[in-house]
Every structure is written in structure tokens, then in C-alpha cells.
Tab-separated table of C-alpha atoms and ligand atoms in Angstrom:
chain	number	residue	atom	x	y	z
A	183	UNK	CA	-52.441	-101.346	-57.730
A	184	UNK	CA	-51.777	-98.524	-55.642
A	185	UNK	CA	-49.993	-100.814	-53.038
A	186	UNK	CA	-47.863	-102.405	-55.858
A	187	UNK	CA	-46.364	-99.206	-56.574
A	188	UNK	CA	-45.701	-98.508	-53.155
A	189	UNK	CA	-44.424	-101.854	-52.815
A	190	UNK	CA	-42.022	-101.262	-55.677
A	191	UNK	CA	-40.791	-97.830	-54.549
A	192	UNK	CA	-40.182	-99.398	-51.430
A	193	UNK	CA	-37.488	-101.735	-53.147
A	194	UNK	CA	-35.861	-99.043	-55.488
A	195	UNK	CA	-35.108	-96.889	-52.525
A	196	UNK	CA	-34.220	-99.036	-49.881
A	197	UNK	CA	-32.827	-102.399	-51.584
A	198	UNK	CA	-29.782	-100.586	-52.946
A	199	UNK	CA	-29.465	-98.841	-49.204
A	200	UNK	CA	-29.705	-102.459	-47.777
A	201	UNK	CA	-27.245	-104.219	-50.102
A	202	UNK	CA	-24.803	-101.480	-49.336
A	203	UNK	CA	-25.089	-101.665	-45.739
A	204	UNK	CA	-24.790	-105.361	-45.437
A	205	UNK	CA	-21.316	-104.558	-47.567
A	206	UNK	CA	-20.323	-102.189	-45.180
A	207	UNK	CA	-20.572	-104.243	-42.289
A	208	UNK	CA	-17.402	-106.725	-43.410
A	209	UNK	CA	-15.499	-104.006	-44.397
A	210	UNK	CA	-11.993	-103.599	-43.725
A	211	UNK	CA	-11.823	-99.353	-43.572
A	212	UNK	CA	-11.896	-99.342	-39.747
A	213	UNK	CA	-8.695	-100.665	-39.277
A	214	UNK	CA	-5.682	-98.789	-38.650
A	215	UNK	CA	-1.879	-99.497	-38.304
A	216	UNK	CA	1.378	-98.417	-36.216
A	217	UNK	CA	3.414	-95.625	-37.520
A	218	UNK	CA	-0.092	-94.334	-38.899
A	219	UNK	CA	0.691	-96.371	-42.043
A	220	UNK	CA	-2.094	-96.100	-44.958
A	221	UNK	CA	-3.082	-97.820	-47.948
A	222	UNK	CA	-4.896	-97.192	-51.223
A	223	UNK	CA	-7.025	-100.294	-51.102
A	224	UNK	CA	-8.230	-103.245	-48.877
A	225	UNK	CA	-10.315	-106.560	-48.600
A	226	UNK	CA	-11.520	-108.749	-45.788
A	227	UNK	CA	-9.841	-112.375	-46.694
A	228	UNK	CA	-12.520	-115.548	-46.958
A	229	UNK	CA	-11.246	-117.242	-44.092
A	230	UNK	CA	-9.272	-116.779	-40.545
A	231	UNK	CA	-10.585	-113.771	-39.622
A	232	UNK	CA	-8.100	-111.554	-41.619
A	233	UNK	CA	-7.550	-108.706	-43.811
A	234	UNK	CA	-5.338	-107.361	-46.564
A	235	UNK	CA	-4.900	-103.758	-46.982
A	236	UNK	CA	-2.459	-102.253	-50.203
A	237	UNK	CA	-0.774	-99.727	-51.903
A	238	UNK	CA	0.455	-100.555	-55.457
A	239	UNK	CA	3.235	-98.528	-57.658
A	240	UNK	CA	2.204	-98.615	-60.867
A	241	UNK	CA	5.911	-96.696	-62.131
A	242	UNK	CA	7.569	-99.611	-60.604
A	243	UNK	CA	5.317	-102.822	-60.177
A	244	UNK	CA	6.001	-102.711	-56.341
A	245	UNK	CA	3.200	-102.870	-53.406
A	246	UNK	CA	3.044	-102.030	-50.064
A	247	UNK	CA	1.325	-104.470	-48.273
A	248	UNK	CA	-0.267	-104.612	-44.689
A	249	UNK	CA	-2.094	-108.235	-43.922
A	250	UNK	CA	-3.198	-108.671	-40.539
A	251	UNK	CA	-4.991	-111.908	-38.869
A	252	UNK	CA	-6.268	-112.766	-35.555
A	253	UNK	CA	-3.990	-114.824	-33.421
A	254	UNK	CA	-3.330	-115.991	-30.095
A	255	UNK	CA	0.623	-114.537	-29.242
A	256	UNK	CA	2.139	-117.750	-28.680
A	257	UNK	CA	1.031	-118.660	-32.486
A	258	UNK	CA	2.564	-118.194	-35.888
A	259	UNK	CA	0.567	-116.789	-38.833
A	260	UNK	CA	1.714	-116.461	-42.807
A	261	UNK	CA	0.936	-114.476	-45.964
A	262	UNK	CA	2.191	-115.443	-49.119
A	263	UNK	CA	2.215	-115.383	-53.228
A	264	UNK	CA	2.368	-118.173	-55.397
A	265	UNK	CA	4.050	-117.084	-58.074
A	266	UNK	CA	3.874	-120.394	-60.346
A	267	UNK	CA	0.282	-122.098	-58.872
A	268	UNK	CA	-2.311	-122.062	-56.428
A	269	UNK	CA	-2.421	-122.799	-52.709
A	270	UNK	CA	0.814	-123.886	-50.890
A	271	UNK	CA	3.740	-125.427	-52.818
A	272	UNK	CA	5.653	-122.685	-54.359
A	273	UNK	CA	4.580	-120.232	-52.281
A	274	UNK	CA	6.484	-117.822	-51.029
A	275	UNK	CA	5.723	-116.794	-47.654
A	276	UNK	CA	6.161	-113.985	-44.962
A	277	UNK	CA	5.867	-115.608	-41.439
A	278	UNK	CA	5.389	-114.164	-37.920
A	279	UNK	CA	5.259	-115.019	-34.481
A	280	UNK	CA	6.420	-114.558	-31.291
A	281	UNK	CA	10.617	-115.402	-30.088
A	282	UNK	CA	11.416	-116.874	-26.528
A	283	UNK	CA	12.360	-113.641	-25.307
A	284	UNK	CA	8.554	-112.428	-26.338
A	285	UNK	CA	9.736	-110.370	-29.501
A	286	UNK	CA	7.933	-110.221	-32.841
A	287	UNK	CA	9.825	-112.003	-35.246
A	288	UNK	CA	9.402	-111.899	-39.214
A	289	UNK	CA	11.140	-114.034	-41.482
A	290	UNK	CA	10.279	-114.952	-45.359
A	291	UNK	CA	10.674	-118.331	-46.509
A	292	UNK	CA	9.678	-120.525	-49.829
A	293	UNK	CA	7.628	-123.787	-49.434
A	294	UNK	CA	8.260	-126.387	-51.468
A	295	UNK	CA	6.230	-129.368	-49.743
A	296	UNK	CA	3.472	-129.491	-47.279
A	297	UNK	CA	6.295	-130.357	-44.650
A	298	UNK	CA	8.749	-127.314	-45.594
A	299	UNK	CA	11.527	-126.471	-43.535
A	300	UNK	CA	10.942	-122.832	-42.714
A	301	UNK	CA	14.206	-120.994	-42.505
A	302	UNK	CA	14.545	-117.321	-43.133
A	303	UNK	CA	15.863	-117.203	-46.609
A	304	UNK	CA	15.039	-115.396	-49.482
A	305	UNK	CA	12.321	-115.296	-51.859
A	306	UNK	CA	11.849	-115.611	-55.526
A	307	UNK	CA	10.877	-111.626	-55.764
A	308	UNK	CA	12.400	-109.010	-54.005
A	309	UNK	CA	11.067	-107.787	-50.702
A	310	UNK	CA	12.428	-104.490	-50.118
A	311	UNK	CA	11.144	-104.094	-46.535
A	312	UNK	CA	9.308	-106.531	-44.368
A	313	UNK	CA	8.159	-106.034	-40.300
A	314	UNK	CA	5.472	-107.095	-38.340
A	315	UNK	CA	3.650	-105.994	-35.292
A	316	UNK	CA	0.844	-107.706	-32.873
A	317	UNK	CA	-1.716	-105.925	-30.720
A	318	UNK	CA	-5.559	-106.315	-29.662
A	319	UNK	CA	-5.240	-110.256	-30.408
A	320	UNK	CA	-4.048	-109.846	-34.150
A	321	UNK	CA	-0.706	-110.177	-35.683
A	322	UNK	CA	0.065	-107.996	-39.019
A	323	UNK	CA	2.653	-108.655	-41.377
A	324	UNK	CA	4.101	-105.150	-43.116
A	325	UNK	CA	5.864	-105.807	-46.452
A	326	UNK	CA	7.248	-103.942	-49.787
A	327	UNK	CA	8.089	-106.294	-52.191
A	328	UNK	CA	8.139	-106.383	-56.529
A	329	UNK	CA	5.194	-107.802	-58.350
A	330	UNK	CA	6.811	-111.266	-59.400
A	331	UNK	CA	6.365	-111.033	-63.400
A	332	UNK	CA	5.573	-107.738	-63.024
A	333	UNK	CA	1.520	-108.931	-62.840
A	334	UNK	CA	-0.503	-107.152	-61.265
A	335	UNK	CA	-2.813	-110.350	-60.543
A	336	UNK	CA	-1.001	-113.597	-58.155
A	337	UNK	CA	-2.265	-116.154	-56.413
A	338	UNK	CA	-2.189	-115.347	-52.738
A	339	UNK	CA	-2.321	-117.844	-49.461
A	340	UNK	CA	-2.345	-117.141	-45.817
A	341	UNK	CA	-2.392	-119.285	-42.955
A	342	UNK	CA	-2.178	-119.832	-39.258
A	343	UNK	CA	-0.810	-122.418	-36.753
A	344	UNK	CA	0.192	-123.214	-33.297
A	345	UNK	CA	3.138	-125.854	-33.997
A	346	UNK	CA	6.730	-124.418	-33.865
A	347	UNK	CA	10.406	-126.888	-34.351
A	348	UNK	CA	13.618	-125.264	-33.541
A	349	UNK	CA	11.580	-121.721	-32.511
A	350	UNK	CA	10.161	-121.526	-35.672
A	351	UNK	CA	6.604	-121.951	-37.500
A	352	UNK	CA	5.954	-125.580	-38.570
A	353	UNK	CA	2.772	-127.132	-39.639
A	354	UNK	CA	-0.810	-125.932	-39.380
A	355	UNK	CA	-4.091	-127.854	-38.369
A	356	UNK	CA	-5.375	-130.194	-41.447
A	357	UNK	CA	-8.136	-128.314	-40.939
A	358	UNK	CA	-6.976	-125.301	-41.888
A	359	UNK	CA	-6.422	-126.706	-46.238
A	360	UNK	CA	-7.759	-125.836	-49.092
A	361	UNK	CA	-9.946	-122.580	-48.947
A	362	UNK	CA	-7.248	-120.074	-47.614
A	363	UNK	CA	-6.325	-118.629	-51.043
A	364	UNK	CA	-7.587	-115.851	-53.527
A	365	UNK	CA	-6.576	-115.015	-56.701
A	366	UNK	CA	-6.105	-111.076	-55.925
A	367	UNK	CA	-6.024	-108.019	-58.556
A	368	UNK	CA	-3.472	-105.501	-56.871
A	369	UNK	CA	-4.488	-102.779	-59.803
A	370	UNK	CA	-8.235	-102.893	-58.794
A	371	UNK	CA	-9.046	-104.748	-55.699
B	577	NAG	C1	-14.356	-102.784	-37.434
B	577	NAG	O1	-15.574	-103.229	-37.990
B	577	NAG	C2	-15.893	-104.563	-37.641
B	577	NAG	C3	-17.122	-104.952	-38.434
B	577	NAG	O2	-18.150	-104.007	-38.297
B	577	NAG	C4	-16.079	-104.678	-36.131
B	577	NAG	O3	-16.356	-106.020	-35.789
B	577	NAG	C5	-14.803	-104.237	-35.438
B	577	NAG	O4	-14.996	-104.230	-34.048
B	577	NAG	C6	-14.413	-102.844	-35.905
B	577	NAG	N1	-13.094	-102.531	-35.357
B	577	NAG	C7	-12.788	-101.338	-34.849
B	577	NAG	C8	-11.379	-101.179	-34.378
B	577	NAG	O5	-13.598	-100.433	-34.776
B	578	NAG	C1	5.627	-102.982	-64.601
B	578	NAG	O1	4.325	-102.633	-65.029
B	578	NAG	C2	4.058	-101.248	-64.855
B	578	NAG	C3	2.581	-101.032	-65.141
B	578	NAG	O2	2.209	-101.624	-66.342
B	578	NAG	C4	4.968	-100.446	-65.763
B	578	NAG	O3	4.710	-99.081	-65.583
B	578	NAG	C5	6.422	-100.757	-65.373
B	578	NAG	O4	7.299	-100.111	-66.266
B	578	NAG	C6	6.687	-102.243	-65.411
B	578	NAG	N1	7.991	-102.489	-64.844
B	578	NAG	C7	8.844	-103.362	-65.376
B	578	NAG	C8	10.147	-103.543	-64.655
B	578	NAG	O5	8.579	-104.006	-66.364
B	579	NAG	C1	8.541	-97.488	-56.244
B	579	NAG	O1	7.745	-96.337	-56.448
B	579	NAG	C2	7.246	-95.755	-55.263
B	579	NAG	C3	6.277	-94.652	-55.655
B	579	NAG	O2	6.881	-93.793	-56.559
B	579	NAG	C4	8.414	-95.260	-54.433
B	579	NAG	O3	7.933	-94.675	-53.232
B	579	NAG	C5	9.324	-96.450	-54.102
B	579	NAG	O4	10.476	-95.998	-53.406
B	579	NAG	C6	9.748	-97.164	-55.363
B	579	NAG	N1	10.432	-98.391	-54.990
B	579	NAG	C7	11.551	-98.777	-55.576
B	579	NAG	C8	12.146	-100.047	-55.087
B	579	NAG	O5	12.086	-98.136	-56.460
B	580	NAG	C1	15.254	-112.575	-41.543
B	580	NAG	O1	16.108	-111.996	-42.513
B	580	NAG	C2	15.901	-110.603	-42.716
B	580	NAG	C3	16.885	-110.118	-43.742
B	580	NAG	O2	16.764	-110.825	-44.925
B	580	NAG	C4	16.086	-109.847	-41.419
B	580	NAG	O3	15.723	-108.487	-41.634
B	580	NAG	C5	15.203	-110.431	-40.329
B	580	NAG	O4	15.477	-109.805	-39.096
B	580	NAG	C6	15.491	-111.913	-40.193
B	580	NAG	N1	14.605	-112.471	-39.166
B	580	NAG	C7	15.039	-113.313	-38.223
B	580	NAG	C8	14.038	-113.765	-37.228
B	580	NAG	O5	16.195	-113.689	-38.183
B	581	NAG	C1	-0.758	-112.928	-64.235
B	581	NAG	O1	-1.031	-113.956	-63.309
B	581	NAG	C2	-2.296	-114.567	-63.515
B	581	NAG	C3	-2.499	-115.540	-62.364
B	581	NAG	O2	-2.606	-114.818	-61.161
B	581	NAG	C4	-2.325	-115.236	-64.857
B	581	NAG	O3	-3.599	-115.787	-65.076
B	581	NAG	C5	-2.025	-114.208	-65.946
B	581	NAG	O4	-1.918	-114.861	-67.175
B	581	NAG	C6	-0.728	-113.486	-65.651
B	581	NAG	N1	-0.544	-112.399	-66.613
B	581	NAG	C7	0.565	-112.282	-67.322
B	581	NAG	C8	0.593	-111.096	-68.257
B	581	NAG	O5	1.492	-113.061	-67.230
């Protein structure tokens, strides 16, 4: 009886510290950006080794948005919100990779099939600022844009890929289908 009790102390004190720890250790706080940039809120993303960190404006329905992903520089990598579904088609995405000359580019592009053209055009929300940066093996993609319909909930998507036509991002592995997409709450993480 005696050992039961101890048994079940054991697990009100320490299984709460253990559940938190184990949290702790995907956590995204470590991270910091150029410029010494900061945000309210992040989350480590399912898949491809990548994060999302934010800032949302509740008097306007804009957020600031820092996503960054793990990359090799001669690679493109994408973030983007589907404003009207889930996954890829309709998305509208910020893309980044490295010119000819060795520059980080960014450009923002919609994708309407899985074989889009990507040219830098606009989107279907506003993006009042967008830049993007790579160091220690990761790109990240910096962006202030309006909540499409104002909600504070969209479907977001991210990918990477290696295949480029004309010097910019095309196609991604097969692979890489499916599970790169959350459904993400700006207001409360
Ligand atoms: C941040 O934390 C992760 C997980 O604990 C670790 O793998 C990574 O090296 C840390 N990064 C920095 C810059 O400390
Ligand atoms: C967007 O929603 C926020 C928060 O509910 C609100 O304060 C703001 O006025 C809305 N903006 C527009 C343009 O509807
Ligand atoms: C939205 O509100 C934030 C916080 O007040 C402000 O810094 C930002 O300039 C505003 N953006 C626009 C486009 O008005
Ligand atoms: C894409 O267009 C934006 C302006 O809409 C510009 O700031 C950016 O430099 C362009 N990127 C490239 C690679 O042309
Ligand atoms: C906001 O978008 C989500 C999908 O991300 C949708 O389920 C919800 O109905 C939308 N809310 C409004 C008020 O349109």
C-alpha cells in the first residue's frame, strides 16, 4: 500500500514534468532571425524539417510571418495559403531560392495545377512586404500580408524541391504530396 502511494506520487509530480519536457524538445523558441526580427507565436510544421513563427494584427487582420525550412542552397522551398481548399491548387505561394549570380530571390506566385507555371505575379491577398534570407543550411521566407477573408484560420502548404525551368522553382519530388499542409489558427496558435 505504502509503495502504491509512492508509486502514485511519483506520477503526479513527475508525469506532468515529463510531458512538458518532451514538448519542449520540438519547440521552435530557439530560433532567431536577421534584423533581430520577433514574433508573438510559433509552431514546428509536421513535415520538412520547418517552422512557422507569427505576429498577427488583430486592428487590421494582417500577420507578419517568418517560415523557415531546411534546404540545400541550390534548392527552392515554398510557403503558402489556400484560400479556397486544401493542399496545392489554389494556393497561393511565396517561393525562394537561389539566382545564377548566387542571390536570394523571392517571388509570390498562384498555383492552379500540379504543373503551374511559377512566375512572379501577384496573389489573391495583399502582401505588403515579402524577403527572404538563407543561412546555417535553412532558407526563411519573411512576409506581411492581409488575412484573405479576413479569417483568422487558412489552410496553409509548404514545400521543397530541387527542379528549376527558366531559373525558376518547378516541380517537387512525388514524394514530397499529401501531408505538407495544416489547417493553422493565426489568433491562437
Ligand atoms: C533548437 O532546438 C532544437 C531542438 O532541441 C535543436 O535541434 C537545435 O539545434 C536548436 N537550435 C539552436 C540554434 O540552438
Ligand atoms: C478583421 O478582423 C479583425 C478582428 O476581428 C477586426 O478587428 C477588423 O476590423 C477586421 N477587418 C476588416 C477589414 O474587416
Ligand atoms: C496593421 O497594424 C499593425 C499594428 O498596428 C501596423 O504595424 C501595420 O502597419 C498595419 N498594417 C497596415 C497595412 O495597415
Ligand atoms: C517579384 O515581385 C516583387 C514585387 O511584386 C519584387 O519585390 C521582387 O523583387 C520580385 N522578385 C523577382 C525575383 O523578380
Ligand atoms: C475560415 O476558414 C476556415 C478554413 O480555414 C473555415 O472553416 C471557416 O469557416 C472560415 N471562417 C469564416 C468566418 O469564413
Amino acid at each position: 500500500m505504502a509503495s502504491n502511494t509512492r508509486l502514485l506520487v511519483f506520477f503526479c509530480l513527475f508525469l506532468p514534468f515529463l510531458l512538458s519536457s518532451t514538448a519542449q524538445a520540438q519547440d521552435c523558441n530557439n530560433e532567431t532571425f536577421s534584423s533581430n526580427k520577433l514574433y508573438s507565436t510559433c509552431t514546428s510544421l509536421p513535415d520538412l524539417a520547418s517552422t512557422i513563427h507569427w505576429t498577427y494584427h488583430s486592428t487590421n487582420g494582417t500577420v507578419d510571418v517568418a517560415y523557415r525550412i531546411t534546404q540545400s542552397s541550390s534548392n527552392w522551398v515554398s510557403w503558402a495559403i489556400n484560400p479556397t481548399s486544401t493542399g496545392m491548387i489554389g494556393a497561393d505561394a511565396l517561393l525562394s531560392y537561389h539566382d545564377s549570380a548566387g542571390t536570394v530571390q523571392i517571388i509570390m506566385s498562384q498555383l492552379s495545377s500540379y504543373a503551374p507555371t511559377i512566375a512572379n505575379a501577384s496573389l489573391t491577398f495583399t502582401v505588403y512586404e515579402m524577403s527572404a534570407d538563407y543561412s546555417n543550411g535553412a532558407y526563411t521566407i519573411y512576409a506581411t500580408l492581409q488575412l484573405p477573408n479576413n479569417n483568422t484560420t487558412q489552410n496553409t502548404v509548404w514545400q521543397r524541391g530541387s527542379s528549376f525551368s527558366n531559373g525558376l522553382p518547378s516541380g517537387h519530388p512525388n514524394t514530397n504530396t499529401g501531408s505538407q499542409t495544416i489547417n493553422l489558427n493565426f489568433l491562437s496558435g
